[in-house]
mmCIF file of C-alpha atoms in Angstrom:
data_model
loop_
_atom_site.group_PDB
_atom_site.id
_atom_site.type_symbol
_atom_site.label_atom_id
_atom_site.label_comp_id
_atom_site.label_asym_id
_atom_site.label_seq_id
_atom_site.Cartn_x
_atom_site.Cartn_y
_atom_site.Cartn_z
ATOM 1 C CA UNK A 1 43.419 1.859 -18.133
ATOM 2 C CA UNK A 2 40.546 -0.646 -17.901
ATOM 3 C CA UNK A 3 42.155 -2.483 -20.808
ATOM 4 C CA UNK A 4 45.151 -3.247 -18.629
ATOM 5 C CA UNK A 5 44.446 -6.435 -16.622
ATOM 6 C CA UNK A 6 47.027 -5.478 -13.983
ATOM 7 C CA UNK A 7 45.231 -2.172 -13.386
ATOM 8 C CA UNK A 8 41.836 -3.895 -13.144
ATOM 9 C CA UNK A 9 43.281 -6.387 -10.625
ATOM 10 C CA UNK A 10 44.726 -3.569 -8.536
ATOM 11 C CA UNK A 11 41.432 -1.650 -8.461
ATOM 12 C CA UNK A 12 39.433 -4.768 -7.600
ATOM 13 C CA UNK A 13 41.857 -5.456 -4.756
ATOM 14 C CA UNK A 14 41.676 -1.832 -3.570
ATOM 15 C CA UNK A 15 37.874 -1.905 -3.278
ATOM 16 C CA UNK A 16 37.643 -5.576 -2.271
ATOM 17 C CA UNK A 17 35.429 -6.577 -5.195
ATOM 18 C CA UNK A 18 35.668 -8.853 -8.210
ATOM 19 C CA UNK A 19 34.224 -8.690 -11.695
ATOM 20 C CA UNK A 20 34.816 -5.019 -12.428
ATOM 21 C CA UNK A 21 34.605 -5.643 -16.172
ATOM 22 C CA UNK A 22 31.833 -8.247 -16.129
ATOM 23 C CA UNK A 23 28.839 -7.072 -18.035
ATOM 24 C CA UNK A 24 25.495 -8.549 -17.210
ATOM 25 C CA UNK A 25 21.870 -7.830 -17.915
ATOM 26 C CA UNK A 26 20.049 -6.195 -15.040
ATOM 27 C CA UNK A 27 17.045 -8.167 -13.806
ATOM 28 C CA UNK A 28 14.547 -5.395 -14.512
ATOM 29 C CA UNK A 29 16.212 -3.774 -17.534
ATOM 30 C CA UNK A 30 13.155 -3.920 -19.853
ATOM 31 C CA UNK A 31 10.802 -2.644 -17.165
ATOM 32 C CA UNK A 32 13.120 0.216 -16.293
ATOM 33 C CA UNK A 33 13.520 1.225 -19.963
ATOM 34 C CA UNK A 34 9.737 1.223 -20.351
ATOM 35 C CA UNK A 35 9.277 3.273 -17.182
ATOM 36 C CA UNK A 36 11.957 5.734 -18.323
ATOM 37 C CA UNK A 37 10.175 6.163 -21.662
ATOM 38 C CA UNK A 38 6.784 6.693 -20.007
ATOM 39 C CA UNK A 39 8.048 8.921 -17.201
ATOM 40 C CA UNK A 40 11.221 10.683 -18.327
ATOM 41 C CA UNK A 41 13.492 11.918 -15.596
ATOM 42 C CA UNK A 42 13.481 15.648 -15.032
ATOM 43 C CA UNK A 43 16.766 16.774 -13.517
ATOM 44 C CA UNK A 44 16.934 20.153 -11.819
ATOM 45 C CA UNK A 45 19.959 22.358 -12.471
ATOM 46 C CA UNK A 46 20.968 22.100 -8.800
ATOM 47 C CA UNK A 47 21.002 18.307 -9.056
ATOM 48 C CA UNK A 48 23.001 18.397 -12.274
ATOM 49 C CA UNK A 49 25.526 20.754 -10.670
ATOM 50 C CA UNK A 50 25.881 18.413 -7.674
ATOM 51 C CA UNK A 51 26.456 15.436 -9.986
ATOM 52 C CA UNK A 52 29.149 17.379 -11.830
ATOM 53 C CA UNK A 53 30.784 18.155 -8.477
ATOM 54 C CA UNK A 54 30.675 14.496 -7.405
ATOM 55 C CA UNK A 55 32.050 13.382 -10.765
ATOM 56 C CA UNK A 56 34.968 15.764 -10.285
ATOM 57 C CA UNK A 57 35.670 14.091 -6.941
ATOM 58 C CA UNK A 58 35.633 10.688 -8.668
ATOM 59 C CA UNK A 59 38.078 11.964 -11.273
ATOM 60 C CA UNK A 60 40.315 13.389 -8.541
ATOM 61 C CA UNK A 61 40.391 9.992 -6.796
ATOM 62 C CA UNK A 62 41.177 8.276 -10.104
ATOM 63 C CA UNK A 63 44.087 10.634 -10.744
ATOM 64 C CA UNK A 64 45.378 10.273 -7.187
ATOM 65 C CA UNK A 65 45.397 6.504 -7.626
ATOM 66 C CA UNK A 66 46.933 6.437 -11.089
ATOM 67 C CA UNK A 67 49.115 9.525 -11.553
ATOM 68 C CA UNK A 68 51.777 8.426 -9.118
ATOM 69 C CA UNK A 69 52.162 5.038 -10.766
ATOM 70 C CA UNK A 70 54.535 4.122 -13.518
ATOM 71 C CA UNK A 71 52.866 2.592 -16.563
ATOM 72 C CA UNK A 72 51.971 -1.015 -15.873
ATOM 73 C CA UNK A 73 53.157 -0.964 -12.255
ATOM 74 C CA UNK A 74 50.172 -1.041 -9.934
ATOM 75 C CA UNK A 75 51.719 -2.741 -6.916
ATOM 76 C CA UNK A 76 51.581 0.595 -5.088
ATOM 77 C CA UNK A 77 47.788 0.501 -4.906
ATOM 78 C CA UNK A 78 46.926 -0.885 -1.457
ATOM 79 C CA UNK A 79 44.674 -3.907 -0.944
ATOM 80 C CA UNK A 80 41.201 -3.576 0.583
ATOM 81 C CA UNK A 81 41.090 -2.962 4.298
ATOM 82 C CA UNK A 82 37.579 -2.496 5.671
ATOM 83 C CA UNK A 83 38.902 -0.671 8.719
ATOM 84 C CA UNK A 84 40.496 1.991 6.524
ATOM 85 C CA UNK A 85 37.200 3.831 6.089
ATOM 86 C CA UNK A 86 35.730 3.197 9.521
ATOM 87 C CA UNK A 87 35.582 6.364 11.585
ATOM 88 C CA UNK A 88 33.699 5.477 14.752
ATOM 89 C CA UNK A 89 30.669 4.587 12.672
ATOM 90 C CA UNK A 90 27.881 2.179 13.536
ATOM 91 C CA UNK A 91 27.669 -0.797 11.185
ATOM 92 C CA UNK A 92 24.111 -2.146 11.357
ATOM 93 C CA UNK A 93 24.896 -5.346 9.444
ATOM 94 C CA UNK A 94 27.896 -6.111 11.624
ATOM 95 C CA UNK A 95 25.821 -5.457 14.757
ATOM 96 C CA UNK A 96 23.114 -7.842 13.547
ATOM 97 C CA UNK A 97 25.683 -10.563 12.870
ATOM 98 C CA UNK A 98 27.111 -10.142 16.369
ATOM 99 C CA UNK A 99 23.596 -10.257 17.824
ATOM 100 C CA UNK A 100 22.895 -13.559 16.032
ATOM 101 C CA UNK A 101 26.092 -15.065 17.447
ATOM 102 C CA UNK A 102 24.977 -14.290 21.027
#
């Protein structure tokens, strides 16, 4: 679905971001490749199992977003609303911005 510009637009709007398909070069890419070669990551089975579980949640979200849509019609995907995910949580950044205003 990432080949469909309408889908990409809808997902960017849902998460409130732009540039989903932009590919750049990370600032420290060479250093990180060298470090990975010198100190390979050892992943415990418990960690791998947790990553599989989290990936399944990602896939579930993807299917919830896309399965109910007709091909090429993504208007049903809601736009970003920061309050949607706020559940009486403390936002440190927002608090600092308010503090600077005072």
